[in-house]
Coordinates of C-alpha atoms in Angstrom, one line a residue:
X1 CA -18.8 82.4 64.6
X2 CA -15.4 83.1 62.9
X3 CA -15.7 86.6 60.5
X4 CA -15.0 84.4 57.3
X5 CA -17.7 81.8 58.4
X6 CA -19.8 84.7 59.2
X7 CA -19.4 86.5 55.7
X8 CA -19.7 83.4 53.9
X9 CA -23.1 82.8 55.8
X10 CA -24.3 86.3 54.4
X11 CA -23.0 85.5 51.0
X12 CA -25.1 82.1 50.8
X13 CA -28.3 84.0 52.1
X14 CA -27.7 86.6 49.6
X15 CA -27.8 83.7 47.1
X16 CA -31.1 82.9 48.0
X17 CA -32.5 86.3 47.9
X18 CA -30.9 86.7 44.2
X19 CA -32.7 83.3 43.4
X20 CA -36.0 84.7 44.7
X21 CA -35.6 88.0 42.9
X22 CA -34.6 86.1 39.5
X23 CA -38.0 83.9 39.7
X24 CA -39.8 87.0 40.7
X25 CA -38.7 88.9 37.0
X26 CA -38.3 85.5 35.2
X27 CA -41.5 83.1 35.6
X28 CA -40.8 79.6 34.9
X29 CA -37.1 79.6 35.7
X30 CA -35.7 76.3 37.0
X31 CA -33.0 76.6 39.9
X32 CA -30.1 74.5 40.5
X33 CA -27.5 75.0 43.1
X34 CA -26.1 78.5 44.7
X35 CA -22.9 78.4 46.9
X36 CA -20.8 80.9 48.1
X37 CA -17.5 81.3 47.0
X38 CA -14.3 83.4 47.6
X39 CA -15.7 87.2 47.1
X40 CA -19.3 86.3 46.8
X41 CA -21.6 83.5 45.1
X42 CA -23.3 82.2 42.3
X43 CA -26.3 80.8 41.2
X44 CA -27.2 78.4 38.3
X45 CA -30.6 78.8 36.5
X46 CA -32.1 77.3 33.5
X47 CA -34.3 79.7 31.9
X48 CA -37.5 79.0 29.7
X49 CA -36.3 78.6 26.0
X50 CA -37.7 82.4 25.1
X51 CA -36.1 83.7 27.9
X52 CA -32.4 85.1 28.3
X53 CA -30.8 86.8 31.1
X54 CA -28.0 89.0 30.2
X55 CA -25.8 91.3 31.7
X56 CA -28.4 94.3 30.8
X57 CA -30.8 92.8 33.1
X58 CA -28.1 93.0 36.2
X59 CA -29.8 96.3 37.6
X60 CA -33.3 94.8 37.5
X61 CA -32.2 91.9 39.4
X62 CA -30.3 94.1 42.0
X63 CA -33.4 96.3 42.4
X64 CA -35.8 93.3 43.0
X65 CA -33.0 92.0 45.4
X66 CA -32.8 95.2 47.5
X67 CA -36.8 95.4 47.6
X68 CA -36.3 92.0 49.1
X69 CA -34.3 92.9 51.8
X70 CA -35.7 96.0 52.7
X71 CA -38.8 93.7 53.7
X72 CA -36.9 92.5 56.6
X73 CA -37.8 88.7 56.1
X74 CA -36.5 85.8 58.4
X75 CA -35.1 82.8 56.8
X76 CA -37.1 80.1 58.3
X77 CA -35.4 76.7 58.8
X78 CA -37.3 73.5 58.4
X79 CA -37.2 69.9 58.5
X80 CA -38.7 67.7 56.0
X81 CA -38.7 63.9 54.9
X82 CA -37.5 63.0 51.5
X83 CA -41.3 62.5 50.7
X84 CA -42.5 65.9 51.7
X85 CA -39.3 67.4 49.9
X86 CA -39.9 65.9 46.6
X87 CA -43.4 67.3 46.8
X88 CA -42.3 70.7 47.8
X89 CA -39.7 71.2 44.8
X90 CA -42.1 69.1 42.3
X91 CA -41.8 71.6 39.6
X92 CA -38.2 72.0 40.1
X93 CA -36.2 69.1 38.3
X94 CA -32.6 70.0 39.4
X95 CA -34.0 69.9 42.8
X96 CA -35.7 66.9 42.5
X97 CA -32.6 65.0 41.1
X98 CA -30.6 66.2 44.4
X99 CA -33.2 64.9 46.5
X100 CA -33.4 61.7 44.9
X101 CA -29.7 61.1 45.4
X102 CA -30.2 61.2 49.1
X103 CA -31.1 58.0 51.0
X104 CA -34.7 57.4 51.9
X105 CA -34.5 58.1 55.6
X106 CA -32.4 61.1 55.2
X107 CA -33.8 64.3 56.8
X108 CA -33.6 67.1 54.6
X109 CA -33.6 70.6 55.3
X110 CA -35.2 73.6 53.4
X111 CA -35.1 77.5 54.2
X112 CA -37.6 79.9 53.3
X113 CA -37.6 83.7 53.3
X114 CA -40.4 86.1 51.6
X115 CA -42.2 83.2 50.5
X116 CA -39.5 81.8 48.6
X117 CA -38.2 78.2 49.6
X118 CA -35.2 76.5 48.8
X119 CA -33.3 73.4 49.3
X120 CA -30.2 74.0 51.8
X121 CA -28.3 72.8 54.5
X122 CA -27.7 76.5 55.5
X123 CA -26.4 77.8 57.8
X124 CA -28.4 81.5 57.0
X125 CA -28.2 84.9 58.7
X126 CA -31.7 85.2 60.6
X127 CA -33.2 88.0 58.6
X128 CA -32.5 89.6 55.6
X129 CA -31.6 92.9 57.5
X130 CA -28.3 91.3 57.8
X131 CA -27.6 91.4 54.3
X132 CA -26.4 95.0 53.4
X133 CA -28.4 96.4 50.7
X134 CA -25.5 98.6 49.2
X135 CA -22.4 95.7 49.9
X136 CA -23.4 93.3 46.9
X137 CA -23.0 93.6 42.8
X138 CA -23.9 91.4 40.2
X139 CA -20.8 90.3 38.5
X140 CA -21.1 88.7 35.3
X141 CA -22.6 85.4 33.3
X142 CA -21.1 82.1 32.5
X143 CA -22.2 78.8 31.1
X144 CA -22.0 75.7 33.4
X145 CA -22.9 72.0 32.7
X146 CA -25.2 70.6 35.6
X147 CA -23.1 68.6 37.9
X148 CA -19.9 69.6 35.7
X149 CA -21.0 66.5 33.0
X150 CA -20.4 68.0 29.5
X151 CA -23.7 65.8 28.3
X152 CA -26.1 67.2 30.6
X153 CA -28.0 70.8 30.2
X154 CA -25.8 73.7 30.0
X155 CA -27.0 76.3 32.8
X156 CA -26.8 79.8 32.9
X157 CA -24.5 80.8 36.0
X158 CA -24.6 84.3 37.8
X159 CA -22.0 85.4 39.5
X160 CA -22.2 88.0 42.1
X161 CA -19.9 89.8 44.7
X162 CA -21.1 90.1 48.2
X163 CA -19.1 91.5 51.0
X164 CA -20.2 92.6 54.7
X165 CA -19.9 96.5 54.2
X166 CA -20.1 98.7 51.4
X167 CA -16.5 100.0 51.7
X168 CA -15.7 96.4 51.4
X169 CA -17.1 96.1 48.0
X170 CA -15.6 99.3 46.7
X171 CA -12.1 98.1 47.8
X172 CA -12.8 95.1 46.0
X173 CA -13.6 96.5 42.8
X174 CA -11.0 99.1 42.7
X175 CA -8.5 96.1 43.0
X176 CA -10.5 94.6 39.9
X177 CA -9.9 97.5 38.2
X178 CA -6.1 97.5 39.0
X179 CA -6.3 93.9 38.1
X180 CA -7.8 94.7 34.6
X181 CA -5.3 96.9 33.9
X182 CA -2.5 94.2 35.1
X183 CA -4.0 91.2 33.0
X184 CA -1.2 89.5 31.7
X185 CA -2.9 88.6 28.4
X186 CA -3.4 92.6 27.9
X187 CA -0.1 93.2 28.9
X188 CA 1.4 90.4 26.7
X189 CA 0.3 91.6 23.8
X190 CA 0.8 95.4 24.4
X191 CA 4.8 94.4 25.5
X192 CA 5.1 92.0 22.7
X193 CA 5.6 88.6 24.8
X194 CA 3.7 86.0 23.5
X195 CA 0.7 85.0 21.7
X196 CA -2.1 82.4 21.9
X197 CA -3.5 81.0 18.8
X198 CA -7.2 79.9 19.2
X199 CA -6.6 76.9 16.4
X200 CA -4.1 75.5 19.0
X201 CA -5.6 76.1 22.6
X202 CA -3.6 75.9 25.3
X203 CA -0.6 76.4 23.8
X204 CA 1.8 79.7 24.0
X205 CA 4.0 81.3 21.4
X206 CA 6.7 83.0 23.0
X207 CA 8.0 86.0 21.0
X208 CA 11.5 87.3 21.8
X209 CA 10.8 89.8 24.6
X210 CA 8.8 86.8 26.4
X211 CA 11.2 84.2 25.8
X212 CA 13.9 86.4 27.3
X213 CA 12.2 86.5 30.5
X214 CA 11.4 83.0 30.6
X215 CA 15.1 81.9 30.0
X216 CA 16.4 84.5 32.6
X217 CA 13.8 82.8 35.0
X218 CA 15.2 79.3 34.0
X219 CA 18.9 80.5 34.2
X220 CA 17.9 81.6 37.9
X221 CA 16.2 78.4 38.7
X222 CA 19.2 76.4 37.1
X223 CA 21.6 78.0 39.4
X224 CA 19.8 77.8 42.4
X225 CA 19.0 74.1 42.2
X226 CA 22.4 73.3 41.2
X227 CA 23.8 75.1 44.6
X228 CA 21.3 73.3 46.4
X229 CA 22.7 70.0 45.7
X230 CA 20.4 69.3 42.7
X231 CA 21.7 67.3 39.3
X232 CA 19.7 67.8 36.2
X233 CA 18.2 65.3 34.2
X234 CA 16.1 65.2 31.2
X235 CA 13.2 62.1 30.7
X236 CA 11.2 61.5 27.1
X237 CA 8.3 63.4 26.3
X238 CA 6.4 60.3 24.9
X239 CA 6.4 56.9 27.2
X240 CA 4.9 53.5 27.0
X241 CA 1.3 52.4 28.3
X242 CA 2.8 49.7 30.4
X243 CA 5.2 52.6 32.6
X244 CA 1.7 54.9 33.0
X245 CA 0.6 51.9 34.2
X246 CA 2.8 50.8 36.5
X247 CA 3.1 54.0 38.2
X248 CA -0.8 54.5 38.5
X249 CA -1.3 57.4 36.1
X250 CA -3.2 55.4 33.5
X251 CA -5.8 54.2 35.7
X252 CA -6.5 57.8 37.9
X253 CA -5.1 60.4 35.1
X254 CA -5.6 59.0 31.6
X255 CA -8.6 61.4 31.0
X256 CA -5.8 64.5 31.0
X257 CA -3.4 62.5 29.0
X258 CA -2.7 63.1 25.6
X259 CA -2.4 59.3 23.8
X260 CA -0.8 58.2 20.7
X261 CA -0.2 55.1 18.5
X262 CA 2.8 53.5 17.1
X263 CA 3.6 49.8 15.9
X264 CA 0.5 48.8 17.5
X265 CA 1.6 50.3 21.1
X266 CA -0.3 52.8 22.8
X267 CA 2.2 56.2 24.2
X268 CA 1.5 58.8 26.2
X269 CA 2.7 62.7 25.9
X270 CA 4.0 63.0 29.2
X271 CA 1.4 65.0 31.7
X272 CA 4.2 64.8 34.8
X273 CA 7.7 63.7 35.0
X274 CA 8.1 61.6 38.1
X275 CA 8.0 58.3 36.4
X276 CA 11.0 59.3 34.5
X277 CA 12.8 60.2 37.5
X278 CA 12.5 57.0 38.9
X279 CA 13.8 55.1 35.6
X280 CA 16.9 57.1 35.9
X281 CA 17.2 56.3 39.5
X282 CA 16.7 52.5 38.6
X283 CA 19.0 52.4 35.5
X284 CA 21.7 51.0 38.0
X285 CA 22.1 49.7 41.4
X286 CA 22.0 52.2 44.1
X287 CA 23.4 52.1 47.9
X288 CA 22.0 53.9 51.0
X289 CA 25.1 56.2 50.7
X290 CA 23.8 57.8 46.9
X291 CA 20.5 58.9 49.3
X292 CA 19.3 61.5 49.3
X293 CA 19.4 61.9 45.4
X294 CA 18.3 65.0 44.0
X295 CA 16.9 64.9 40.3
X296 CA 16.2 68.5 38.8
X297 CA 14.2 68.4 35.6
X298 CA 13.0 71.2 33.6
X299 CA 10.3 68.8 32.4
X300 CA 7.9 70.0 29.5
X301 CA 4.5 68.2 30.1
X302 CA 1.5 68.4 28.2
X303 CA -2.1 68.0 29.9
X304 CA -5.9 67.4 27.8
X305 CA -7.0 70.4 29.8
X306 CA -10.9 71.0 29.1
X307 CA -10.9 74.1 26.8
X308 CA -13.2 76.1 28.8
X309 CA -10.7 75.9 31.6
X310 CA -8.0 77.4 30.1
X311 CA -6.8 80.8 30.9
X312 CA -4.0 83.0 29.1
X313 CA -0.7 81.5 30.3
X314 CA -1.9 80.6 33.5
X315 CA -3.7 77.8 32.8
X316 CA -2.6 76.1 29.6
X317 CA -2.2 72.3 28.2
X318 CA 1.4 72.8 27.4
X319 CA 4.0 74.0 30.1
X320 CA 7.5 73.4 31.6
X321 CA 7.5 72.7 35.4
X322 CA 10.5 73.8 37.3
X323 CA 10.1 70.3 38.6
X324 CA 12.6 68.0 41.0
X325 CA 12.4 64.7 42.5
X326 CA 14.4 63.7 45.9
X327 CA 14.6 60.1 46.4
X328 CA 15.7 59.2 49.9
X329 CA 15.0 57.3 52.9
X330 CA 12.0 57.7 55.2
X331 CA 14.5 59.4 58.2
X332 CA 15.8 61.7 55.5
X333 CA 12.4 62.6 54.7
X334 CA 12.0 65.8 57.4
X335 CA 15.4 67.1 56.8
X336 CA 14.8 67.2 53.3
X337 CA 11.5 68.8 53.4
X338 CA 13.2 71.5 55.7
X339 CA 16.1 72.0 53.3
X340 CA 13.2 72.5 50.6
X341 CA 11.4 74.8 52.4
X342 CA 14.5 77.1 52.8
X343 CA 15.2 77.2 48.9
X344 CA 11.7 77.7 48.1
X345 CA 11.7 81.0 51.0
X346 CA 14.6 82.2 49.2
X347 CA 13.2 81.6 45.7
X348 CA 10.3 83.4 46.5
X349 CA 12.2 86.1 48.1
X350 CA 14.2 87.0 45.3
X351 CA 11.1 87.4 43.2
X352 CA 9.7 89.9 45.2
X353 CA 7.3 87.5 47.8
X354 CA 7.5 87.4 51.3
X355 CA 4.1 86.3 52.4
X356 CA 3.5 82.7 52.5
X357 CA 0.5 80.3 53.4
X358 CA 0.9 76.8 53.7
X359 CA -1.4 74.2 53.2
X360 CA -1.4 70.4 54.1
X361 CA -3.3 68.6 51.8
X362 CA -4.3 64.7 53.1
X363 CA -5.3 61.5 51.3
X364 CA -7.9 61.9 49.0
X365 CA -11.1 59.4 48.3
X366 CA -9.3 58.2 45.0
X367 CA -6.0 57.4 46.1
X368 CA -3.3 54.3 45.9
X369 CA -1.9 52.5 48.6
X370 CA -3.1 51.2 52.1
X371 CA -4.0 53.2 55.0
X372 CA -1.0 52.5 57.2
X373 CA 1.5 53.5 54.2
X374 CA -0.7 56.9 54.2
X375 CA -0.5 57.7 57.8
X376 CA 3.3 57.1 57.7
X377 CA 3.6 59.5 54.9
X378 CA 1.2 62.0 56.3
X379 CA 3.5 61.8 59.5
X380 CA 6.7 62.1 58.0
X381 CA 5.7 65.4 56.1
X382 CA 3.9 66.9 59.6
X383 CA 7.1 65.9 61.1
X384 CA 9.2 68.0 58.5
X385 CA 6.9 71.1 58.9
X386 CA 7.4 71.1 62.5
X387 CA 11.4 70.6 61.5
X388 CA 10.9 73.7 59.3
X389 CA 8.9 75.8 61.6
X390 CA 6.1 76.1 59.2
X391 CA 2.3 76.6 60.3
X392 CA 0.3 75.1 58.1
X393 CA -3.8 74.7 57.4
X394 CA -5.3 71.0 56.7
X395 CA -6.9 70.4 53.4
X396 CA -8.8 67.3 54.3
X397 CA -8.9 64.6 50.9
X398 CA -6.9 67.3 48.7
X399 CA -3.8 65.3 48.2
X400 CA -2.2 63.5 45.2
X401 CA -4.0 60.2 44.4
X402 CA 0.1 58.7 45.6
X403 CA 0.6 60.9 48.4
X404 CA -0.2 64.1 50.6
X405 CA 1.6 67.4 50.2
X406 CA 2.2 70.7 51.1
X407 CA 1.0 73.5 49.0
X408 CA 2.9 77.0 49.0
X409 CA 0.7 80.1 48.5
X410 CA 2.0 83.5 47.9
X411 CA 0.3 86.8 47.7
X412 CA 1.0 89.6 45.2
X413 CA 0.9 93.0 45.6
X414 CA -3.0 93.0 44.7
X415 CA -3.2 90.5 47.8
X416 CA -4.4 87.9 45.6
X417 CA -3.5 84.5 46.4
X418 CA -1.7 82.1 44.3
X419 CA -0.7 78.3 44.5
X420 CA 2.9 77.5 42.8
X421 CA 5.0 76.0 45.2
X422 CA 4.6 72.0 46.4
X423 CA 6.3 69.1 47.6
X424 CA 4.6 65.8 48.2
X425 CA 5.4 62.9 50.2
X426 CA 5.3 59.6 48.0
X427 CA 5.7 55.9 49.4
X428 CA 3.5 54.5 46.2
X429 CA 5.7 55.3 43.1
X430 CA 8.8 53.5 44.5
X431 CA 7.2 50.5 46.0
X432 CA 7.3 46.8 44.8
X433 CA 3.6 47.0 43.3
X434 CA 4.6 50.5 41.6
X435 CA 8.0 51.1 39.7
X436 CA 9.7 49.0 42.5
X437 CA 12.8 51.4 42.8
X438 CA 15.5 49.8 45.3
X439 CA 18.6 50.8 47.0
X440 CA 20.9 48.8 49.1
X441 CA 21.0 49.7 52.7
X442 CA 23.5 49.7 55.5
X443 CA 22.1 46.3 56.8
X444 CA 23.3 44.9 52.9
X445 CA 19.4 44.6 52.0
X446 CA 17.3 45.9 49.5
X447 CA 14.7 48.7 50.6
X448 CA 12.4 50.9 48.9
X449 CA 13.3 54.6 49.0
X450 CA 10.7 57.5 49.2
X451 CA 10.2 60.0 46.6
X452 CA 9.6 63.9 47.4
X453 CA 7.9 65.1 44.3
X454 CA 8.5 69.1 44.4
X455 CA 8.4 72.2 42.5
X456 CA 8.9 75.6 43.6
X457 CA 7.6 78.3 40.9
X458 CA 5.3 75.3 39.4
X459 CA 4.4 76.0 36.2
X460 CA 7.0 78.7 34.4
X461 CA 4.0 79.7 32.3
X462 CA 1.8 80.6 34.8
X463 CA 4.5 81.9 37.4
X464 CA 5.4 84.4 34.5
X465 CA 2.0 85.6 33.8
X466 CA 1.9 86.1 38.1
X467 CA 4.8 88.3 37.5
X468 CA 3.2 90.1 35.1
X469 CA 0.4 91.1 36.7
X470 CA 2.4 91.5 40.0
X471 CA 5.1 94.0 38.6
X472 CA 2.1 95.1 35.6
X473 CA 5.0 94.5 33.0
X474 CA 7.3 96.9 34.9
X475 CA 10.0 94.0 35.9
X476 CA 12.5 94.7 38.1
X477 CA 16.0 95.3 36.5
X478 CA 17.4 91.8 36.8
X479 CA 14.0 90.4 35.1
X480 CA 13.7 93.1 32.3
X481 CA 13.6 91.4 28.9
X482 CA 15.3 95.1 27.9
X483 CA 17.2 96.4 30.7
X484 CA 18.6 99.6 28.9
X485 CA 17.1 101.6 25.6
X486 CA 20.0 103.8 24.0
X487 CA 18.4 106.9 22.0
X488 CA 20.3 109.3 20.7
X489 CA 18.9 112.9 20.2
X490 CA 19.1 112.7 16.6
X491 CA 20.4 110.6 13.9
X492 CA 23.7 112.3 13.8
X493 CA 25.0 110.6 17.1
X494 CA 23.5 106.9 16.1
X495 CA 27.4 105.9 15.3
X496 CA 27.7 106.8 19.5
X497 CA 24.2 105.2 20.3
X498 CA 25.7 102.0 18.9
X499 CA 29.0 102.1 20.3
X500 CA 27.3 102.1 23.5
X501 CA 24.7 99.6 22.5
X502 CA 28.0 97.1 21.8
X503 CA 29.6 98.0 25.2
X504 CA 26.2 96.9 27.0
X505 CA 26.1 94.0 25.1
X506 CA 29.5 93.1 25.8
X507 CA 28.7 93.5 29.4
X508 CA 25.7 90.8 29.1
X509 CA 23.2 93.8 29.7
X510 CA 20.0 93.3 27.8
X511 CA 19.8 96.6 25.5
X512 CA 18.6 98.2 22.7
X513 CA 19.6 100.8 20.2
X514 CA 16.5 102.9 19.1
X515 CA 18.2 104.4 15.7
X516 CA 14.8 104.7 13.3
X517 CA 13.7 107.8 12.2
X518 CA 10.9 109.1 14.6
X519 CA 11.7 111.7 17.1
X520 CA 13.1 111.5 20.5
X521 CA 10.3 112.1 22.4
X522 CA 8.5 109.6 20.6
X523 CA 10.7 107.0 21.2
X524 CA 11.5 107.7 24.6
X525 CA 7.3 107.8 25.1
X526 CA 7.0 104.2 23.1
X527 CA 9.7 102.4 25.4
X528 CA 8.2 103.6 28.6
X529 CA 4.5 102.8 27.7
X530 CA 5.6 99.4 25.5
X531 CA 8.7 98.0 27.0
X532 CA 8.8 99.7 30.4
X533 CA 12.4 99.8 30.3
X534 CA 14.3 100.4 33.5
X535 CA 16.9 102.8 32.2
X536 CA 16.7 105.0 28.9
X537 CA 20.2 106.3 27.8
X538 CA 20.0 109.5 26.1
X539 CA 23.1 110.5 24.0
X540 CA 23.9 113.5 22.0
X541 CA 27.1 115.5 21.6
X542 CA 28.1 116.3 25.4
X543 CA 27.8 112.5 25.9
X544 CA 29.8 111.6 23.3
X545 CA 32.5 114.2 23.7
X546 CA 32.5 112.5 27.4
X547 CA 32.1 109.2 26.5
X548 CA 29.2 109.2 29.3
X549 CA 25.2 109.1 29.0
X550 CA 22.5 110.7 30.3
X551 CA 20.3 108.2 32.5
X552 CA 16.8 108.3 32.7
X553 CA 15.3 106.1 35.5
X554 CA 11.9 104.2 35.0
X555 CA 11.2 104.0 38.9
X556 CA 11.1 107.1 41.5
X557 CA 14.1 107.2 43.8
X558 CA 14.4 110.8 44.5
X559 CA 16.2 111.3 41.3
X560 CA 14.8 111.6 37.5
X561 CA 17.8 111.4 35.4
X562 CA 21.9 112.0 35.8
X563 CA 25.1 112.0 33.7
X564 CA 27.4 109.3 34.3
X565 CA 30.5 107.8 32.9
X566 CA 29.4 104.8 30.4
X567 CA 31.8 102.4 32.2
X568 CA 30.3 103.8 35.3
X569 CA 26.9 102.9 34.4
X570 CA 27.9 99.6 33.2
X571 CA 29.0 98.7 37.1
X572 CA 25.7 100.1 38.0
X573 CA 23.5 97.9 35.9
X574 CA 25.7 94.9 37.1
X575 CA 24.9 95.7 40.5
X576 CA 21.6 95.8 40.0
X577 CA 21.4 92.6 38.0
X578 CA 22.7 91.1 41.5
X579 CA 19.9 92.5 43.4
X580 CA 17.0 90.3 43.8
X581 CA 13.7 91.1 46.0
X582 CA 13.4 94.5 44.7
X583 CA 10.9 96.2 42.5
X584 CA 13.8 98.1 40.4

């Protein structure tokens, strides 16, 4: 058994122990489901009306769990009929519902430890002694609708952390502590980057500091795609129902779309940009000589995400994608995907990410198009991966409804995984059954192209959130909203500070001059803590006389500060602005 599988088995077994402990402490509780998840497990409970579990009860539950584990109880697997299962769980309504969903002739498995019986496919460890009593910790409580349906009862979901060894748990808790310090929502307020209004959920109000970083990222991506052969376009924010019906989004994505009406016609605010790109392609007759056509768009999309799933700027309703659609022949798919992968690696490197994992998502149950077309699309994408020298992991059934896709996951400085980039091979949208896009081939006949949907950063909002947490707000020079802070030693030198500031601004260096009445040390402390500015220039009589600046460095490079001529410093920062892939 692989290490990860063994750990997941330990976690799932520990979930059963937690459920037993909860039932021991809170009689009459109804149990629902308790799967293993990344870093631990959860279990959903329906407590009696006069009972409420809170985080203050965690210590008691953990104590009871350790008592159960110390009993060295075997996990006993048993196969039962549906009829037997219904009798076993007669007083557990959620288990009864799950059992009733199974075929009448189904063989159902249960697991028992210490007299506690649960409905479960397993596997489990053989004995509770295989669960280290110091390697788990109850983490948090959340609400969860039964089976994800907002019309069903709200259950209490108890999350727990669980690892094979105590040191693994300690390391993870340290990482969580560090992640809390880096939380983009906290730093976003402290650094005056953005705010979120509870009356307008999922929408971001960007402040000047945050918007400066945002547009710096956007300008960088605009330059990169232009150099890689893309043409930038822009498509309408609102498009008619008829277009969304033909594209398939109305039937497969409508629940996530904001709908509006005008002059007795229905429209949708666009949740994605692909139909608009094809409309541009179709605006005139195309030839095979025009392909591949690479259309890039910073498309502002809006999706009706449930309010409970929103999270800072990581999961929002309104966002901009660094989107692009490559319209090409089937024969060009492999080379275009390989070309895209090269660009993606370069971009990620420039932002400081070099470790990648590639996931290959195949046809989902809810899809459009026939099996043969899907097989061709999946083969084209697989061939492209081989050509690009990429290894990938299969994610069965996780593709978009219109085509298979590659997902690119990067790792931040805390080892957390983030899914950002994607490329999807779409044989459906350009087809005659959908938006009917055609080009004239070398045989002088009409053919339907393939559309590759691709993004590197994904949502710029989410990617910026990742960057905030990765750098803990201390952005490298080229990304910092304030690259240089000019601080006079006293108000006597405000005029020279203004001269330095103007020189920096004229050189396109993002700078501020701090000329308020607070003392120099207080200014430097504020700049360092709130803005995390890479360079602080302290100027006084000596600097004024020599047309120089005393440079204080934010980063550690063997020197804390030095004096240099103003024009030297300007050239130094200009060089740093060209250096990507660094943390300074």
